Amino acid sequence: MRDALARRDVSEIYRQLRRHGVSQRQIAASTGQSQSEVSEILKGRQVMAYDVLARIADGLGIPRGYMGLAYDGATAMRVAKAAANAPDAEEDESVKRRKFLSHAAAVTMGAAVFGAEDSSWVPASAQTPAPARIGMTDVQQIQAATKALRDLDYRYGGGTCRDAVVAQLSWAQQLLESTAADPVRKQLFVALADMHSLAGWTSFDIGLLDPARGHFGKALEFAKQADDDSLVASVLYRMGRVYLHYQEPNEALKLFQLGQIAAQESGSALTVAVLCANEAWAYGMLNKPDQVRKMVGRTKDEFARAKVDEAPDWVRFFNENDLHGMIGSAHDALANFDPKKHASIAVAETIKCNEAYGADMQRTHVFGLSLQATNHFRAGDLQEGIKVGRQALQFGDRVKSARVADRLKPLELEAAKQRMNSDARDLFEEVRRFRQV
């Protein structure tokens, strides 16, 4: 295995895993690839892209240095702790989901869990010394760094900034050892919660599920320690979105409903609206149109009475465009079961948000365009589906996000159904090639 890693022979790495009882499905889940991609690699397809190699190494728990990929202090620490971390890596995904839900419920409902977990959820500390005493300016620097890195994530995807977020977080957490006035310490908890949340989100965006879950778990603890209900709701919303992406709507719904408790406690109508909108999406994936209608109605009501200037910073992204996008997502999910009834609604809603996206939301624009194109196909409007689908691919080339390839899969499947149309066949091949890179 070490020889295969040194050669970056991913085919042999996967074959070794298969010989030791690791299924293709487990490999795919760990590396953020589709099972068909894993199958092609097992048959000999080479993997050359640095980003993909790094994602495979991180997803499988392989120190990057073994593959000649940026051996650094964090890698050295992982090598030293490899034996201790191995049992966690082998844990079944359903067990991990249950553990996270249990942890989330305990934190949200007020159990004294802060600091209860061992250091396996905490990134390795950097060597840069922390100041002996900190003030509000130090906390504001963390917040400014988080904002700048989040802007990069929005524009170009988690692959452009995830390592920078984790590195910044390693230093920022050292400030917990510094002395500070109580108001400063409370804001430090808020800042660390927000940065852990961003680390979780960017990890998820490049296909690193376990690190994402670990960062979200720490974000919950810090948010609860800061007594910030809205931030608790934010973390639960984001982790719920992770499970929606992995086609686990039941698990996602539990986290959204748990987040709804914190959202109500926060007193922010906009926060409540975000949770309601995502519950609608989860119900759509479960083919429960009555529940979708109910949650969409409540989302609109909460959104109408929300005061954006009084809303927490994290939730201010949710504007009228996002409202239409979320309603479109819920109907897109229902269209999997009843395309005649829901595809045209999904198209109408996504058009409203896609027309308004700017350069600061390129990843979200890709998602919206791919969803719109998919439902043009379902509604029988092939030419428009082909046109919008190609726009999605053009934007997708600019974004470093494993989720882009995953979100394009429904479009690939719908285009495949229309292969008698030469343009649709060409689009199918273009999407297929894009998703294989």
Coordinates of C-alpha atoms in Angstrom, one line a residue:
M1 CA 0.0 0.0 0.0
R2 CA 2.8 2.4 0.9
D3 CA 4.4 1.7 -2.5
A4 CA 1.1 2.4 -4.3
L5 CA 0.6 5.6 -2.3
A6 CA 4.1 6.8 -3.2
R7 CA 3.3 6.2 -6.9
R8 CA -0.1 7.8 -6.5
D9 CA -1.5 4.7 -8.1
V10 CA -5.1 5.2 -7.0
S11 CA -6.3 2.1 -8.9
E12 CA -4.0 -0.1 -6.8
I13 CA -4.9 1.8 -3.6
Y14 CA -8.6 1.0 -4.2
R15 CA -7.8 -2.6 -5.1
Q16 CA -5.9 -3.1 -1.9
L17 CA -8.9 -1.7 0.0
R18 CA -11.3 -4.0 -1.8
R19 CA -9.1 -7.0 -1.0
H20 CA -9.4 -6.1 2.7
G21 CA -13.2 -5.9 2.7
V22 CA -13.8 -2.2 2.0
S23 CA -16.7 -1.9 -0.5
Q24 CA -16.9 0.4 -3.5
R25 CA -19.7 2.2 -1.7
Q26 CA -17.6 2.8 1.3
I27 CA -14.7 4.1 -0.8
A28 CA -17.1 6.4 -2.7
A29 CA -18.6 7.8 0.5
S30 CA -15.2 8.5 2.0
T31 CA -13.7 10.1 -1.1
G32 CA -16.7 12.1 -2.2
Q33 CA -16.8 10.2 -5.6
S34 CA -19.7 8.4 -7.2
Q35 CA -19.6 4.6 -7.3
S36 CA -19.2 4.6 -11.0
E37 CA -16.1 6.8 -10.7
V38 CA -14.6 4.3 -8.2
S39 CA -15.5 1.5 -10.5
E40 CA -13.7 3.1 -13.4
I41 CA -10.6 3.8 -11.3
L42 CA -10.6 0.2 -10.2
K43 CA -10.5 -0.7 -13.9
G44 CA -7.4 1.4 -14.4
R45 CA -8.5 5.0 -15.0
Q46 CA -5.7 7.3 -13.7
V47 CA -6.2 10.1 -11.3
M48 CA -3.9 13.0 -12.0
A49 CA -5.6 16.2 -10.6
Y50 CA -4.0 17.5 -7.4
D51 CA -7.3 18.5 -5.8
V52 CA -8.8 15.0 -6.4
L53 CA -5.7 13.3 -5.1
A54 CA -5.8 15.5 -2.0
R55 CA -9.5 14.8 -1.5
I56 CA -8.9 11.0 -1.8
A57 CA -6.0 11.2 0.7
D58 CA -8.0 13.2 3.2
G59 CA -11.2 11.1 2.8
L60 CA -9.4 7.9 3.4
G61 CA -7.4 9.2 6.3
I62 CA -4.1 8.9 4.5
P63 CA -1.4 11.4 5.5
R64 CA -0.8 13.6 2.5
G65 CA 3.0 13.1 2.8
Y66 CA 2.6 9.4 1.9
M67 CA 1.5 10.6 -1.5
G68 CA 3.9 13.5 -1.8
L69 CA 1.1 16.0 -1.3
A70 CA 2.2 18.9 0.9
Y71 CA 3.7 17.2 3.9
D72 CA 3.3 19.7 6.7
G73 CA 3.0 19.9 10.5
A74 CA -0.6 18.8 10.4
T75 CA 0.4 15.7 8.3
A76 CA 3.2 14.9 10.8
M77 CA 0.7 15.0 13.7
R78 CA -1.7 12.7 11.8
V79 CA 1.1 10.2 11.2
A80 CA 1.9 10.2 14.9
K81 CA -1.7 9.7 15.8
A82 CA -2.6 7.3 13.0
A83 CA -3.0 4.3 15.3
A84 CA -5.2 6.1 17.7
N85 CA -7.5 7.4 15.0
A86 CA -7.9 4.2 13.1
P87 CA -11.0 2.9 14.9
D88 CA -12.9 6.1 14.3
A89 CA -12.2 5.8 10.5
E90 CA -13.7 2.3 10.5
E91 CA -16.9 3.3 12.2
D92 CA -20.1 2.8 10.2
E93 CA -21.6 5.9 8.7
S94 CA -25.0 5.3 10.3
V95 CA -23.3 5.1 13.7
K96 CA -21.5 8.4 13.1
R97 CA -24.8 10.1 12.1
R98 CA -26.5 8.9 15.3
K99 CA -23.6 10.0 17.4
F100 CA -23.7 13.5 15.8
L101 CA -27.4 13.8 16.2
S102 CA -27.1 12.7 19.9
H103 CA -24.3 15.3 20.4
A104 CA -26.3 18.0 18.6
A105 CA -29.4 17.3 20.7
A106 CA -27.4 17.4 23.9
V107 CA -25.8 20.7 23.0
T108 CA -29.0 22.3 21.8
M109 CA -31.1 21.3 24.7
G110 CA -28.5 22.6 27.2
A111 CA -26.5 19.6 28.4
A112 CA -23.1 20.4 29.8
V113 CA -21.0 18.9 27.0
F114 CA -18.6 21.8 26.3
G115 CA -15.1 20.3 26.4
A116 CA -16.4 16.8 27.0
E117 CA -15.1 15.3 23.8
D118 CA -11.5 14.4 23.4
S119 CA -9.1 16.2 21.1
S120 CA -10.0 14.1 18.0
W121 CA -12.5 16.8 17.0
V122 CA -10.0 19.6 17.4
P123 CA -7.5 20.5 14.7
A124 CA -3.8 20.3 15.7
S125 CA -2.5 23.5 17.3
A126 CA -0.1 25.6 15.3
Q127 CA 3.3 26.6 16.8
T128 CA 2.8 30.4 16.6
P129 CA 2.6 31.6 20.2
A130 CA -0.7 33.2 21.3
P131 CA -0.8 36.5 23.3
A132 CA -1.0 36.2 27.1
R133 CA -4.1 38.5 27.1
I134 CA -6.5 39.3 24.4
G135 CA -9.0 42.1 23.8
M136 CA -11.9 42.7 21.4
T137 CA -9.5 43.7 18.6
D138 CA -8.1 40.2 18.6
V139 CA -11.5 38.7 18.3
Q140 CA -12.4 41.1 15.5
Q141 CA -9.4 39.9 13.5
I142 CA -10.7 36.4 13.7
Q143 CA -14.1 37.6 12.5
A144 CA -12.5 39.5 9.6
A145 CA -10.5 36.5 8.5
T146 CA -13.6 34.3 8.6
K147 CA -15.6 36.8 6.5
A148 CA -12.8 37.1 3.9
L149 CA -12.5 33.3 3.6
R150 CA -16.3 32.8 3.5
D151 CA -16.4 35.3 0.6
L152 CA -13.9 33.1 -1.3
D153 CA -16.0 30.0 -0.5
Y154 CA -19.1 31.7 -1.9
R155 CA -17.4 32.8 -5.1
Y156 CA -15.2 29.9 -6.0
G157 CA -15.9 26.9 -3.7
G158 CA -14.4 25.3 -0.6
G159 CA -11.4 24.0 -2.5
T160 CA -10.0 27.5 -2.8
C161 CA -9.9 28.2 1.0
R162 CA -10.5 25.2 3.1
D163 CA -6.9 24.7 4.1
A164 CA -6.6 28.4 4.9
V165 CA -9.6 28.1 7.2
V166 CA -8.2 25.1 9.1
A167 CA -4.8 26.8 9.4
Q168 CA -6.4 30.0 10.7
L169 CA -8.6 28.0 13.1
S170 CA -5.5 26.2 14.5
W171 CA -4.1 29.5 15.6
A172 CA -7.3 31.1 16.7
Q173 CA -8.1 28.3 19.1
Q174 CA -4.9 29.0 21.0
L175 CA -6.6 32.2 22.2
L176 CA -8.7 30.1 24.5
E177 CA -5.6 29.8 26.7
S178 CA -5.2 33.6 26.9
T179 CA -6.8 35.7 29.7
A180 CA -9.7 38.0 28.6
A181 CA -12.6 39.9 30.1
D182 CA -15.9 38.0 30.1
P183 CA -17.4 40.0 27.2
V184 CA -14.3 39.3 25.1
R185 CA -14.3 35.6 25.9
K186 CA -18.0 35.3 25.0
Q187 CA -17.3 37.0 21.6
L188 CA -14.3 34.6 21.2
F189 CA -16.7 31.7 21.5
V190 CA -18.9 33.2 18.9
A191 CA -16.0 33.8 16.5
L192 CA -14.6 30.3 17.0
A193 CA -18.1 28.8 16.5
D194 CA -18.4 30.7 13.2
M195 CA -15.0 29.7 12.0
H196 CA -15.5 26.0 12.9
S197 CA -18.8 26.3 11.0
L198 CA -17.0 27.6 7.9
A199 CA -14.4 24.9 8.3
G200 CA -17.2 22.3 8.4
W201 CA -18.9 23.8 5.4
T202 CA -15.8 24.0 3.2
S203 CA -14.8 20.5 4.2
F204 CA -18.2 19.3 3.1
D205 CA -17.9 21.2 -0.1
I206 CA -14.8 19.3 -1.2
G207 CA -16.2 15.9 -0.1
L208 CA -14.7 15.5 3.4
L209 CA -17.7 14.3 5.4
D210 CA -15.9 13.2 8.7
P211 CA -13.9 16.4 9.1
A212 CA -17.0 18.4 8.3
R213 CA -19.0 16.7 11.0
G214 CA -16.2 17.2 13.5
H215 CA -16.0 20.9 12.9
F216 CA -19.8 21.3 13.1
G217 CA -19.7 19.5 16.4
K218 CA -17.2 21.9 17.8
A219 CA -19.1 24.9 16.3
L220 CA -22.2 23.7 18.2
E221 CA -20.3 23.6 21.5
F222 CA -18.8 27.1 21.1
A223 CA -22.1 28.6 20.0
K224 CA -23.9 27.1 23.0
Q225 CA -21.1 28.3 25.3
A226 CA -21.7 31.8 23.9
D227 CA -25.4 31.4 24.5
D228 CA -26.1 32.3 20.9
D229 CA -29.3 30.4 19.8
S230 CA -29.2 31.8 16.3
L231 CA -25.7 30.5 15.7
V232 CA -26.7 27.1 17.1
A233 CA -29.6 27.1 14.5
S234 CA -27.1 28.1 11.8
V235 CA -24.8 25.1 12.6
L236 CA -27.7 22.7 12.7
Y237 CA -29.0 24.0 9.4
R238 CA -25.7 23.5 7.7
M239 CA -25.2 20.0 9.0
G240 CA -28.7 19.2 7.9
R241 CA -27.8 20.4 4.4
V242 CA -24.9 18.0 4.4
Y243 CA -27.3 15.1 5.0
L244 CA -29.6 16.4 2.3
H245 CA -26.7 16.3 -0.2
Y246 CA -26.0 12.7 0.7
Q247 CA -29.6 11.8 0.2
E248 CA -30.4 11.3 3.8
P249 CA -33.6 13.5 4.2
N250 CA -34.8 11.8 7.4
E251 CA -31.5 12.6 9.2
A252 CA -31.5 16.1 7.7
L253 CA -35.1 16.7 8.9
K254 CA -34.1 15.8 12.5
L255 CA -31.4 18.4 12.5
F256 CA -33.6 21.0 10.9
Q257 CA -36.3 20.4 13.5
L258 CA -33.7 20.6 16.3
G259 CA -32.4 23.8 14.7
Q260 CA -36.0 25.1 14.7
I261 CA -36.0 25.0 18.5
A262 CA -32.9 27.2 18.6
A263 CA -34.3 29.5 15.9
Q264 CA -37.5 30.1 17.8
E265 CA -35.4 30.8 20.9
S266 CA -33.4 33.4 19.0
G267 CA -36.4 35.5 18.2
S268 CA -35.2 35.9 14.6
A269 CA -38.0 35.4 12.0
L270 CA -35.5 35.2 9.2
T271 CA -33.7 32.3 11.0
V272 CA -37.0 30.5 11.4
A273 CA -37.7 31.0 7.7
V274 CA -34.4 29.4 6.7
L275 CA -35.1 26.4 8.8
C276 CA -38.7 26.1 7.5
A277 CA -37.4 26.3 3.9
N278 CA -35.0 23.5 4.4
E279 CA -37.6 21.4 6.1
A280 CA -39.7 21.8 3.0
W281 CA -36.8 20.6 0.8
A282 CA -36.4 17.5 3.1
Y283 CA -40.1 16.7 2.9
G284 CA -39.9 17.0 -0.9
M285 CA -37.2 14.4 -0.9
L286 CA -39.5 12.2 1.2
N287 CA -42.3 12.7 -1.3
K288 CA -44.6 14.5 1.1
P289 CA -46.2 17.3 -0.9
D290 CA -48.7 18.3 1.8
Q291 CA -45.9 18.9 4.3
V292 CA -44.0 20.8 1.5
R293 CA -46.9 23.1 1.0
K294 CA -47.2 23.6 4.7
M295 CA -43.6 24.5 5.3
V296 CA -43.4 26.7 2.1
G297 CA -46.4 28.6 3.4
R298 CA -44.7 29.1 6.8
T299 CA -41.4 30.1 5.2
K300 CA -43.2 32.8 3.3
D301 CA -45.0 34.1 6.4
E302 CA -41.8 34.2 8.5
F303 CA -39.9 35.8 5.6
A304 CA -42.6 38.5 5.2
R305 CA -42.4 39.5 8.8
A306 CA -38.6 39.3 9.1
K307 CA -36.5 42.5 9.7
V308 CA -33.3 41.9 7.8
D309 CA -31.4 44.7 9.6
E310 CA -32.2 43.1 12.9
A311 CA -31.3 39.5 11.8
P312 CA -28.0 37.8 12.7
D313 CA -25.2 38.2 10.2
W314 CA -25.1 34.6 9.2
V315 CA -28.7 34.5 8.0
R316 CA -28.8 37.8 6.0
F317 CA -27.8 35.9 2.8
F318 CA -31.4 34.6 2.7
N319 CA -33.2 37.1 0.5
E320 CA -36.0 36.9 -2.0
N321 CA -33.8 35.1 -4.5
D322 CA -32.9 32.4 -2.1
L323 CA -36.5 32.1 -1.1
H324 CA -37.4 31.3 -4.7
G325 CA -34.4 29.0 -5.0
M326 CA -35.4 27.0 -1.9
I327 CA -39.1 26.6 -3.1
G328 CA -37.7 25.5 -6.5
S329 CA -35.5 22.9 -4.7
A330 CA -38.5 21.5 -2.8
H331 CA -40.5 21.1 -6.0
D332 CA -37.4 19.7 -7.8
A333 CA -37.3 17.0 -5.1
L334 CA -41.0 16.3 -5.6
A335 CA -40.5 16.2 -9.4
N336 CA -38.5 13.0 -9.0
F337 CA -41.8 11.4 -8.1
D338 CA -44.3 13.5 -10.1
P339 CA -42.6 15.5 -12.9
K340 CA -45.8 16.5 -14.6
K341 CA -47.0 18.3 -11.5
H342 CA -43.8 19.8 -10.1
A343 CA -41.2 20.3 -12.8
S344 CA -42.7 23.4 -14.3
I345 CA -43.1 24.9 -10.8
A346 CA -39.4 24.2 -10.1
V347 CA -38.4 25.9 -13.4
A348 CA -40.5 29.0 -12.7
E349 CA -39.0 29.4 -9.1
T350 CA -35.4 28.8 -10.1
I351 CA -35.6 31.2 -13.0
K352 CA -36.5 34.0 -10.5
C353 CA -33.4 33.4 -8.5
N354 CA -31.0 32.5 -11.3
E355 CA -31.6 35.8 -13.1
A356 CA -30.4 37.7 -10.0
Y357 CA -27.2 35.9 -9.0
G358 CA -24.0 37.8 -9.4
A359 CA -20.3 37.0 -9.5
D360 CA -20.2 36.7 -5.7
M361 CA -22.5 33.6 -5.8
Q362 CA -21.0 31.5 -8.6
R363 CA -21.3 28.1 -6.9
T364 CA -24.9 28.8 -5.9
H365 CA -25.5 29.9 -9.5
V366 CA -24.2 26.6 -10.8
F367 CA -26.6 24.7 -8.5
G368 CA -29.5 26.8 -9.6
L369 CA -28.8 26.5 -13.3
S370 CA -28.4 22.8 -13.1
L371 CA -31.6 22.4 -11.2
Q372 CA -33.4 24.7 -13.7
A373 CA -32.0 22.7 -16.7
T374 CA -32.9 19.4 -15.2
N375 CA -36.6 20.5 -14.8
H376 CA -36.7 21.9 -18.3
F377 CA -35.9 18.4 -19.5
R378 CA -38.6 16.9 -17.2
A379 CA -41.1 19.4 -18.4
G380 CA -40.4 18.5 -22.1
D381 CA -38.5 21.7 -23.0
L382 CA -35.4 20.1 -24.3
Q383 CA -33.8 23.1 -26.1
E384 CA -34.1 25.3 -23.1
G385 CA -32.7 22.5 -20.9
I386 CA -29.7 22.1 -23.2
K387 CA -29.1 25.8 -23.3
V388 CA -29.3 26.3 -19.5
G389 CA -27.3 23.1 -18.9
R390 CA -24.4 24.4 -20.9
Q391 CA -24.5 27.6 -18.9
A392 CA -24.2 25.6 -15.7
L393 CA -21.1 23.8 -17.0
Q394 CA -19.5 27.1 -18.0
F395 CA -19.9 28.4 -14.4
G396 CA -18.9 25.1 -13.0
D397 CA -15.5 25.3 -14.6
R398 CA -14.7 28.3 -12.3
V399 CA -15.7 26.7 -9.0
K400 CA -13.6 24.2 -6.9
S401 CA -16.4 22.2 -5.3
A402 CA -17.0 18.5 -5.2
R403 CA -20.7 19.3 -4.8
V404 CA -20.9 20.8 -8.3
A405 CA -20.3 17.4 -9.9
D406 CA -22.8 15.8 -7.6
R407 CA -25.4 18.4 -8.3
L408 CA -25.0 17.9 -12.0
K409 CA -25.9 14.2 -11.8
P410 CA -29.7 14.7 -12.2
L411 CA -29.0 16.7 -15.4
E412 CA -26.8 13.9 -16.7
L413 CA -29.6 11.4 -16.0
E414 CA -32.3 13.5 -17.7
A415 CA -30.1 14.3 -20.7
A416 CA -29.4 10.5 -21.0
K417 CA -33.1 9.9 -21.5
Q418 CA -33.1 12.1 -24.6
R419 CA -30.2 10.6 -26.5
M420 CA -32.2 10.4 -29.7
N421 CA -31.8 14.2 -29.8
S422 CA -28.2 14.9 -30.9
D423 CA -27.9 18.1 -28.8
A424 CA -29.1 16.4 -25.7
R425 CA -26.7 13.5 -26.4
D426 CA -23.8 16.0 -26.7
L427 CA -24.9 17.7 -23.4
F428 CA -25.0 14.3 -21.7
E429 CA -21.4 13.6 -22.9
E430 CA -20.2 17.1 -21.7
V431 CA -21.8 16.6 -18.3
R432 CA -20.4 13.1 -18.0
R433 CA -16.9 14.2 -18.8
F434 CA -17.2 17.2 -16.4
R435 CA -18.3 14.9 -13.5
Q436 CA -15.4 12.5 -14.2
V437 CA -12.6 15.1 -13.8

